[in-house]
mmCIF file of C-alpha atoms in Angstrom:
data_model
loop_
_atom_site.group_PDB
_atom_site.id
_atom_site.type_symbol
_atom_site.label_atom_id
_atom_site.label_comp_id
_atom_site.label_asym_id
_atom_site.label_seq_id
_atom_site.Cartn_x
_atom_site.Cartn_y
_atom_site.Cartn_z
ATOM 1 C CA MET A 1442 -64.700 -54.333 -73.097
ATOM 2 C CA SER A 1443 -64.135 -50.692 -71.313
ATOM 3 C CA LEU A 1444 -63.999 -47.062 -71.060
ATOM 4 C CA ALA A 1445 -62.180 -45.205 -70.629
ATOM 5 C CA ARG A 1446 -62.316 -43.755 -66.428
ATOM 6 C CA CYS A 1447 -63.485 -40.762 -66.769
ATOM 7 C CA ARG A 1448 -61.620 -37.566 -65.291
ATOM 8 C CA PRO A 1449 -63.490 -34.936 -63.086
ATOM 9 C CA ARG A 1450 -63.977 -31.397 -64.615
ATOM 10 C CA VAL A 1451 -61.364 -29.203 -61.780
ATOM 11 C CA THR A 1452 -62.420 -25.623 -61.752
ATOM 12 C CA ALA A 1453 -59.854 -22.463 -60.863
ATOM 13 C CA ALA A 1454 -62.274 -22.586 -57.049
ATOM 14 C CA ALA A 1455 -61.221 -25.911 -56.549
ATOM 15 C CA VAL A 1456 -57.540 -25.765 -57.561
ATOM 16 C CA GLY A 1457 -58.398 -23.034 -54.268
ATOM 17 C CA TYR A 1458 -58.896 -25.658 -52.653
ATOM 18 C CA LEU A 1459 -57.143 -28.778 -52.956
ATOM 19 C CA ALA A 1460 -53.973 -25.566 -52.620
ATOM 20 C CA ARG A 1461 -55.669 -25.295 -49.228
ATOM 21 C CA VAL A 1462 -54.775 -28.612 -48.068
ATOM 22 C CA GLY A 1463 -51.597 -29.080 -48.479
ATOM 23 C CA LEU A 1464 -51.911 -30.773 -52.163
ATOM 24 C CA LEU A 1465 -50.955 -28.062 -54.745
ATOM 25 C CA VAL A 1466 -48.410 -24.793 -53.382
ATOM 26 C CA ARG A 1467 -49.363 -21.768 -53.343
ATOM 27 C CA LEU A 1468 -46.762 -19.133 -55.467
ATOM 28 C CA GLY A 1469 -48.352 -16.342 -55.410
ATOM 29 C CA GLY A 1470 -52.463 -14.661 -55.319
ATOM 30 C CA ASP A 1471 -55.197 -14.524 -53.734
ATOM 31 C CA LEU A 1472 -56.057 -17.548 -51.037
ATOM 32 C CA GLU A 1473 -59.454 -18.048 -52.997
ATOM 33 C CA PHE A 1474 -57.627 -18.805 -56.887
ATOM 34 C CA PRO A 1475 -53.920 -18.795 -55.451
ATOM 35 C CA GLY A 1476 -50.879 -19.084 -58.222
ATOM 36 C CA VAL A 1477 -49.828 -22.923 -58.808
ATOM 37 C CA HIS A 1478 -46.697 -24.498 -60.807
ATOM 38 C CA PRO A 1479 -48.329 -26.399 -64.356
ATOM 39 C CA ASP A 1480 -45.973 -29.601 -63.319
ATOM 40 C CA GLN A 1481 -47.602 -29.818 -60.283
ATOM 41 C CA VAL A 1482 -51.563 -29.877 -60.811
ATOM 42 C CA ALA A 1483 -50.039 -32.223 -64.243
ATOM 43 C CA ALA A 1484 -49.244 -34.309 -61.273
ATOM 44 C CA LEU A 1485 -52.685 -34.506 -59.398
ATOM 45 C CA ALA A 1486 -54.374 -35.097 -62.061
ATOM 46 C CA ARG A 1487 -52.332 -38.033 -62.992
ATOM 47 C CA ARG A 1488 -53.719 -39.420 -59.410
ATOM 48 C CA ARG A 1489 -55.942 -42.270 -59.802
ATOM 49 C CA ASP A 1490 -57.384 -41.265 -56.121
ATOM 50 C CA LEU A 1491 -57.568 -36.983 -57.354
ATOM 51 C CA PRO A 1492 -62.001 -37.884 -57.969
ATOM 52 C CA ALA A 1493 -61.637 -38.681 -53.919
ATOM 53 C CA LEU A 1494 -58.885 -36.141 -53.069
ATOM 54 C CA LEU A 1495 -61.899 -33.390 -55.163
ATOM 55 C CA ASP A 1496 -64.816 -35.376 -53.229
ATOM 56 C CA ARG A 1497 -62.858 -35.132 -49.716
ATOM 57 C CA HIS A 1498 -61.771 -31.454 -49.697
ATOM 58 C CA VAL A 1499 -63.641 -29.577 -51.973
ATOM 59 C CA PRO A 1500 -67.481 -28.309 -51.185
ATOM 60 C CA LEU A 1501 -69.645 -28.382 -54.125
ATOM 61 C CA GLY A 1502 -72.367 -25.395 -54.912
ATOM 62 C CA PRO A 1503 -76.192 -27.128 -55.320
ATOM 63 C CA ASP A 1504 -76.052 -27.168 -59.181
ATOM 64 C CA GLN A 1505 -72.965 -29.711 -58.450
ATOM 65 C CA ALA A 1506 -74.273 -31.337 -55.352
ATOM 66 C CA ALA A 1507 -77.120 -32.288 -57.827
ATOM 67 C CA GLU A 1508 -74.606 -33.354 -61.090
ATOM 68 C CA ARG A 1509 -72.216 -35.562 -57.825
ATOM 69 C CA LEU A 1510 -75.360 -36.999 -56.755
ATOM 70 C CA GLY A 1511 -76.948 -37.574 -60.578
ATOM 71 C CA ALA A 1512 -80.398 -36.412 -60.565
ATOM 72 C CA ARG A 1513 -82.255 -33.400 -61.261
ATOM 73 C CA ARG A 1514 -81.436 -29.809 -59.151
ATOM 74 C CA THR A 1515 -85.262 -30.844 -57.981
ATOM 75 C CA ASP A 1516 -84.029 -34.101 -56.508
ATOM 76 C CA PHE A 1517 -81.085 -32.958 -54.552
ATOM 77 C CA ASP A 1518 -83.138 -29.669 -53.194
ATOM 78 C CA GLN A 1519 -85.970 -32.495 -51.835
ATOM 79 C CA VAL A 1520 -82.762 -33.802 -50.783
ATOM 80 C CA VAL A 1521 -82.171 -30.957 -49.069
ATOM 81 C CA ARG A 1522 -85.363 -30.189 -47.346
ATOM 82 C CA LEU A 1523 -85.966 -33.841 -46.082
ATOM 83 C CA GLY A 1524 -82.522 -32.925 -43.537
ATOM 84 C CA TRP A 1525 -80.177 -35.332 -45.167
ATOM 85 C CA LEU A 1526 -77.752 -32.805 -45.887
ATOM 86 C CA ALA A 1527 -77.414 -29.719 -44.401
ATOM 87 C CA PRO A 1528 -75.197 -26.547 -45.697
ATOM 88 C CA VAL A 1529 -70.754 -27.017 -45.011
ATOM 89 C CA GLY A 1530 -70.489 -23.386 -45.484
ATOM 90 C CA SER A 1531 -71.524 -20.344 -48.353
ATOM 91 C CA VAL A 1532 -69.474 -17.857 -50.947
ATOM 92 C CA ASP A 1533 -70.687 -15.130 -51.914
ATOM 93 C CA VAL A 1534 -71.631 -14.541 -55.698
ATOM 94 C CA ASP A 1535 -73.083 -11.764 -57.881
ATOM 95 C CA TYR A 1536 -75.598 -12.588 -59.743
ATOM 96 C CA ARG A 1537 -75.108 -9.014 -61.626
ATOM 97 C CA ARG A 1538 -78.534 -9.424 -63.469
ATOM 98 C CA GLN A 1539 -80.210 -11.177 -60.960
ATOM 99 C CA GLY A 1540 -80.542 -8.888 -58.151
ATOM 100 C CA GLY A 1541 -76.504 -8.717 -56.818
ATOM 101 C CA VAL A 1542 -74.704 -10.729 -54.517
ATOM 102 C CA THR A 1543 -76.451 -13.809 -52.790
ATOM 103 C CA ALA A 1544 -75.185 -16.986 -50.498
ATOM 104 C CA VAL A 1545 -74.431 -19.423 -51.898
ATOM 105 C CA PRO A 1546 -74.436 -22.686 -48.911
ATOM 106 C CA LEU A 1547 -71.967 -25.758 -50.223
ATOM 107 C CA TYR A 1548 -72.206 -29.061 -49.507
ATOM 108 C CA ASP A 1549 -69.979 -31.560 -48.382
ATOM 109 C CA ALA A 1550 -69.253 -34.138 -52.031
ATOM 110 C CA GLN A 1551 -68.185 -36.971 -49.732
ATOM 111 C CA GLU A 1552 -71.381 -36.829 -47.473
ATOM 112 C CA ILE A 1553 -74.270 -36.432 -51.154
ATOM 113 C CA ALA A 1554 -71.826 -39.444 -52.107
ATOM 114 C CA LEU A 1555 -71.849 -41.408 -49.155
ATOM 115 C CA LEU A 1556 -76.062 -40.587 -49.523
ATOM 116 C CA GLU A 1557 -77.412 -44.117 -51.574
ATOM 117 C CA VAL A 1558 -75.094 -46.247 -48.612
ATOM 118 C CA VAL A 1559 -76.162 -44.546 -45.578
ATOM 119 C CA ARG A 1560 -79.877 -44.047 -46.819
ATOM 120 C CA PRO A 1561 -79.858 -47.559 -48.842
ATOM 121 C CA HIS A 1562 -83.987 -48.330 -47.823
ATOM 122 C CA VAL A 1563 -84.209 -44.978 -50.826
ATOM 123 C CA ASP A 1564 -84.912 -45.824 -54.499
ATOM 124 C CA TRP A 1565 -81.675 -44.513 -56.290
ATOM 125 C CA ARG A 1566 -82.285 -45.271 -58.804
ATOM 126 C CA ALA A 1567 -85.709 -44.326 -59.290
ATOM 127 C CA VAL A 1568 -84.036 -41.063 -58.046
ATOM 128 C CA ARG A 1569 -81.521 -40.608 -61.423
ATOM 129 C CA THR A 1570 -83.318 -41.833 -63.455
ATOM 130 C CA ALA A 1571 -86.938 -39.351 -63.276
ATOM 131 C CA ARG A 1572 -87.664 -37.647 -66.326
ATOM 132 C CA ALA A 1573 -87.358 -33.890 -66.733
ATOM 133 C CA GLY A 1574 -91.848 -32.473 -65.772
ATOM 134 C CA SER A 1575 -91.928 -36.624 -63.760
ATOM 135 C CA ARG A 1576 -93.523 -35.717 -60.207
ATOM 136 C CA ASN A 1577 -90.014 -36.080 -57.528
ATOM 137 C CA PRO A 1578 -89.678 -40.049 -55.898
ATOM 138 C CA LEU A 1579 -88.641 -38.269 -53.311
ATOM 139 C CA ALA A 1580 -91.658 -35.627 -52.623
ATOM 140 C CA ALA A 1581 -94.235 -38.342 -50.437
ATOM 141 C CA LEU A 1582 -90.973 -38.328 -47.571
ATOM 142 C CA ASP A 1583 -91.360 -36.540 -44.642
ATOM 143 C CA PRO A 1584 -88.214 -34.415 -43.118
ATOM 144 C CA VAL A 1585 -86.128 -36.706 -40.712
ATOM 145 C CA VAL A 1586 -86.679 -36.049 -36.683
ATOM 146 C CA PRO A 1587 -83.580 -35.082 -34.625
ATOM 147 C CA SER A 1588 -84.027 -39.105 -33.509
ATOM 148 C CA SER A 1589 -83.344 -40.726 -37.711
ATOM 149 C CA GLY A 1590 -79.732 -39.821 -37.585
ATOM 150 C CA ARG A 1591 -79.927 -43.167 -35.142
ATOM 151 C CA VAL A 1592 -78.959 -46.618 -36.888
ATOM 152 C CA PHE A 1593 -79.645 -49.995 -34.244
ATOM 153 C CA LEU A 1594 -76.902 -52.620 -35.057
ATOM 154 C CA ALA A 1595 -79.408 -53.722 -38.125
ATOM 155 C CA GLY A 1596 -79.040 -50.286 -40.317
ATOM 156 C CA VAL A 1597 -75.441 -50.632 -39.397
ATOM 157 C CA ALA A 1598 -75.774 -54.352 -41.530
ATOM 158 C CA ARG A 1599 -77.373 -52.538 -43.813
ATOM 159 C CA ILE A 1600 -74.619 -49.114 -43.748
ATOM 160 C CA ALA A 1601 -72.543 -51.840 -44.597
ATOM 161 C CA ARG A 1602 -74.595 -54.581 -46.450
ATOM 162 C CA VAL A 1603 -73.443 -57.200 -43.677
ATOM 163 C CA GLY A 1604 -75.553 -59.504 -41.838
ATOM 164 C CA ARG A 1605 -75.611 -58.531 -38.202
ATOM 165 C CA ALA A 1606 -73.611 -60.534 -36.792
ATOM 166 C CA ALA A 1607 -70.707 -59.239 -38.272
ATOM 167 C CA VAL A 1608 -71.046 -55.798 -37.165
ATOM 168 C CA VAL A 1609 -71.799 -57.523 -33.566
ATOM 169 C CA ASN A 1610 -68.307 -58.970 -34.311
ATOM 170 C CA TRP A 1611 -67.241 -55.933 -35.253
ATOM 171 C CA ARG A 1612 -68.470 -53.958 -32.194
ATOM 172 C CA ARG A 1613 -66.692 -56.620 -30.100
ATOM 173 C CA ARG A 1614 -63.122 -56.838 -31.853
ATOM 174 C CA HIS A 1615 -62.470 -53.210 -32.353
ATOM 175 C CA PRO A 1616 -61.900 -50.901 -29.346
ATOM 176 C CA ASP A 1617 -62.319 -47.792 -31.365
ATOM 177 C CA PHE A 1618 -65.770 -48.787 -32.686
ATOM 178 C CA PRO A 1619 -68.357 -46.035 -31.161
ATOM 179 C CA ASP A 1620 -69.867 -45.791 -28.277
ATOM 180 C CA PRO A 1621 -73.848 -46.187 -28.093
ATOM 181 C CA VAL A 1622 -75.578 -42.984 -28.069
ATOM 182 C CA ALA A 1623 -79.388 -43.598 -27.002
ATOM 183 C CA GLY A 1624 -80.650 -46.948 -26.253
ATOM 184 C CA THR A 1625 -80.486 -50.514 -24.154
ATOM 185 C CA ASP A 1626 -77.938 -52.642 -23.895
ATOM 186 C CA VAL A 1627 -79.463 -55.105 -25.923
ATOM 187 C CA HIS A 1628 -81.236 -52.716 -28.529
ATOM 188 C CA PRO A 1629 -78.071 -50.304 -28.349
ATOM 189 C CA GLN A 1630 -77.468 -47.352 -30.593
ATOM 190 C CA PHE A 1631 -75.355 -45.127 -32.448
ATOM 191 C CA ASP A 1632 -74.403 -42.009 -34.242
ATOM 192 C CA CYS A 1633 -74.754 -42.818 -37.785
ATOM 193 C CA GLY A 1634 -72.427 -39.958 -39.168
ATOM 194 C CA ALA A 1635 -70.177 -41.362 -36.158
ATOM 195 C CA VAL A 1636 -70.358 -45.406 -37.121
ATOM 196 C CA VAL A 1637 -69.871 -43.951 -41.208
ATOM 197 C CA ALA A 1638 -66.897 -42.406 -40.377
ATOM 198 C CA TRP A 1639 -65.582 -45.350 -38.920
ATOM 199 C CA LEU A 1640 -66.617 -47.870 -41.411
ATOM 200 C CA LEU A 1641 -64.407 -45.277 -43.959
ATOM 201 C CA ALA A 1642 -61.635 -45.799 -41.820
ATOM 202 C CA HIS A 1643 -61.615 -49.602 -41.667
ATOM 203 C CA ASP A 1644 -62.655 -50.060 -45.528
ATOM 204 C CA LYS A 1645 -65.893 -51.447 -44.534
ATOM 205 C CA ILE A 1646 -67.783 -49.335 -47.513
ATOM 206 C CA GLY A 1647 -66.542 -47.090 -49.675
ATOM 207 C CA VAL A 1648 -67.245 -43.856 -51.078
ATOM 208 C CA PRO A 1649 -68.625 -44.291 -54.356
ATOM 209 C CA VAL A 1650 -67.655 -43.579 -57.317
ATOM 210 C CA GLY A 1651 -68.747 -40.118 -59.664
ATOM 211 C CA PRO A 1652 -71.730 -40.914 -61.891
ATOM 212 C CA THR A 1653 -70.940 -39.985 -65.780
ATOM 213 C CA VAL A 1654 -72.223 -39.965 -68.641
ATOM 214 C CA ALA A 1655 -70.504 -42.142 -70.689
ATOM 215 C CA SER A 1656 -71.267 -44.640 -73.143
ATOM 216 C CA LEU A 1657 -71.439 -46.845 -75.427
ATOM 217 C CA ALA A 1658 -72.584 -47.833 -78.538
ATOM 218 C CA VAL A 1659 -71.572 -50.579 -80.582
ATOM 219 C CA ALA A 1660 -73.193 -51.840 -83.919
ATOM 220 C CA GLY A 1661 -73.455 -55.190 -85.049
ATOM 221 C CA PRO A 1662 -74.124 -56.688 -88.627
ATOM 222 C CA GLY A 1663 -76.715 -54.919 -90.279
ATOM 223 C CA GLY A 1664 -76.855 -51.650 -88.404
ATOM 224 C CA ALA A 1665 -78.423 -52.957 -85.618
ATOM 225 C CA THR A 1666 -77.114 -51.675 -82.094
ATOM 226 C CA ARG A 1667 -76.578 -51.957 -78.588
ATOM 227 C CA ARG A 1668 -76.117 -48.976 -76.262
ATOM 228 C CA PHE A 1669 -74.349 -49.311 -73.090
ATOM 229 C CA ARG A 1670 -73.959 -46.837 -69.862
ATOM 230 C CA ARG A 1671 -71.891 -47.132 -67.789
ATOM 231 C CA LEU A 1672 -72.489 -46.545 -64.739
ATOM 232 C CA GLY A 1673 -70.013 -46.893 -62.807
ATOM 233 C CA PRO A 1674 -66.674 -47.412 -62.216
ATOM 234 C CA HIS A 1675 -66.604 -50.147 -65.224
ATOM 235 C CA CYS A 1676 -68.544 -51.186 -68.315
ATOM 236 C CA GLY A 1677 -71.255 -53.792 -67.958
ATOM 237 C CA GLN A 1678 -74.446 -52.496 -67.660
ATOM 238 C CA TYR A 1679 -77.075 -52.758 -70.743
ATOM 239 C CA GLN A 1680 -79.881 -49.832 -70.842
ATOM 240 C CA GLY A 1681 -82.102 -50.152 -73.102
ATOM 241 C CA ARG A 1682 -82.901 -52.275 -75.949
ATOM 242 C CA SER A 1683 -81.196 -53.133 -78.857
ATOM 243 C CA ARG A 1684 -82.326 -51.231 -82.474
ATOM 244 C CA GLY A 1685 -83.052 -53.264 -85.634
ATOM 245 C CA PRO A 1686 -81.556 -53.264 -88.229
ATOM 246 C CA ALA A 1687 -82.415 -50.163 -90.915
ATOM 247 C CA PRO A 1688 -84.826 -50.690 -93.312
ATOM 248 C CA GLY A 1689 -82.959 -52.206 -96.938
ATOM 249 C CA ALA A 1690 -80.112 -53.188 -93.651
ATOM 250 C CA PRO A 1691 -78.903 -56.936 -94.699
ATOM 251 C CA ARG A 1692 -80.087 -59.429 -91.932
ATOM 252 C CA THR A 1693 -77.304 -61.383 -91.725
ATOM 253 C CA PRO A 1694 -73.332 -60.628 -90.911
ATOM 254 C CA ARG A 1695 -72.898 -63.072 -94.601
ATOM 255 C CA ALA A 1696 -74.486 -60.208 -96.247
ATOM 256 C CA ALA A 1697 -73.531 -57.414 -94.587
ATOM 257 C CA ALA A 1698 -69.762 -58.234 -95.267
ATOM 258 C CA GLU A 1699 -70.943 -59.078 -98.770
ATOM 259 C CA ARG A 1700 -72.593 -55.955 -99.358
ATOM 260 C CA HIS A 1701 -69.787 -53.831 -97.700
ATOM 261 C CA ARG A 1702 -66.879 -55.693 -99.314
ATOM 262 C CA GLY A 1703 -64.371 -53.460 -98.921
ATOM 263 C CA ASP A 1704 -65.364 -50.543 -96.216
ATOM 264 C CA ASP A 1705 -64.252 -51.266 -93.187
ATOM 265 C CA PRO A 1706 -65.781 -52.934 -89.750
ATOM 266 C CA ARG A 1707 -67.871 -51.275 -88.136
ATOM 267 C CA GLY A 1708 -66.312 -51.386 -84.483
ATOM 268 C CA ALA A 1709 -67.362 -49.515 -80.975
ATOM 269 C CA ARG A 1710 -67.606 -45.524 -80.413
ATOM 270 C CA SER A 1711 -67.339 -43.580 -77.022
ATOM 271 C CA THR A 1712 -69.558 -41.291 -76.677
#
C-alpha cells in the first residue's frame, strides 16, 4: 500500500530562482519575477527530481525553513541560535501593517535537509513531534564553537552511517577526499562542510526527502481504524494506536458484512 509522492508547492519567487539557474527560460519581466512559458513550467513540474532541484537552488525564509525541517518555528530559531545554520542571503519584505520594510534572512534548503545527517546525535524525532507550548528539545544545548565544524574519521563514519574502516578506505582510494585541516596523522580532523560535499558528490549520502503531513486512515471491520503517517518516500510507518470499533458496531467481519450488506465496502482514504 503506498501513497502518491507529494509534490512541493512552488512560489513565484521560486520560479525566479529556477529561471536564474537556467532551468526555465526567461521570456521577459524582471529578474525576481520573470515571465516564463507555461509548457516549460509543466515539464519542470513533472520531473521526479524537482524536490532536489528546489533544495539546491531556492533558499527559504525562516517560516519556510521550519516547514522544510518539519519542526516548529521556535525549534528552527534554536537551530540558528546554536550556530548550526547561517543565512545565505536576505530579502526585503514590506510588512505595511507591522512597521514597514524588514530584511528577512534566507537559508540554504539543502543545508536544512542535511541537518539530521550532519548531526546524528540529535533526537530529531523528538524535535519534530514536540507539541505546541512544550519545552524546546534544543534549548538545553550550547552554541557551537569554531572548532566544532571539524570531525574525526569516526564522525565522518557516523554521518555516512558506515564503519570507520570504510572511511579510511575511501581516503586511501579517492585522491579527492578532503585533506585534514587539523589533528594529527593518527587522528586527523576534517572540515565538516567539505566532507559532506564530498559524500554527496560520491553518492555516499543523500539529501533526506522533505517531511510531509500526508497520512492514510485504513478502516477495518466494525469501524476499527489504523492511521499511517508518511514520514519518508514510502508509506509504512504506523503512528498511534488502533481505534476500537465504535459503540454498537459489529465486532466480527461476518457481522459487519451482514450489517452492511449491499453497501460499498469501506476502503482507505487519503487525508
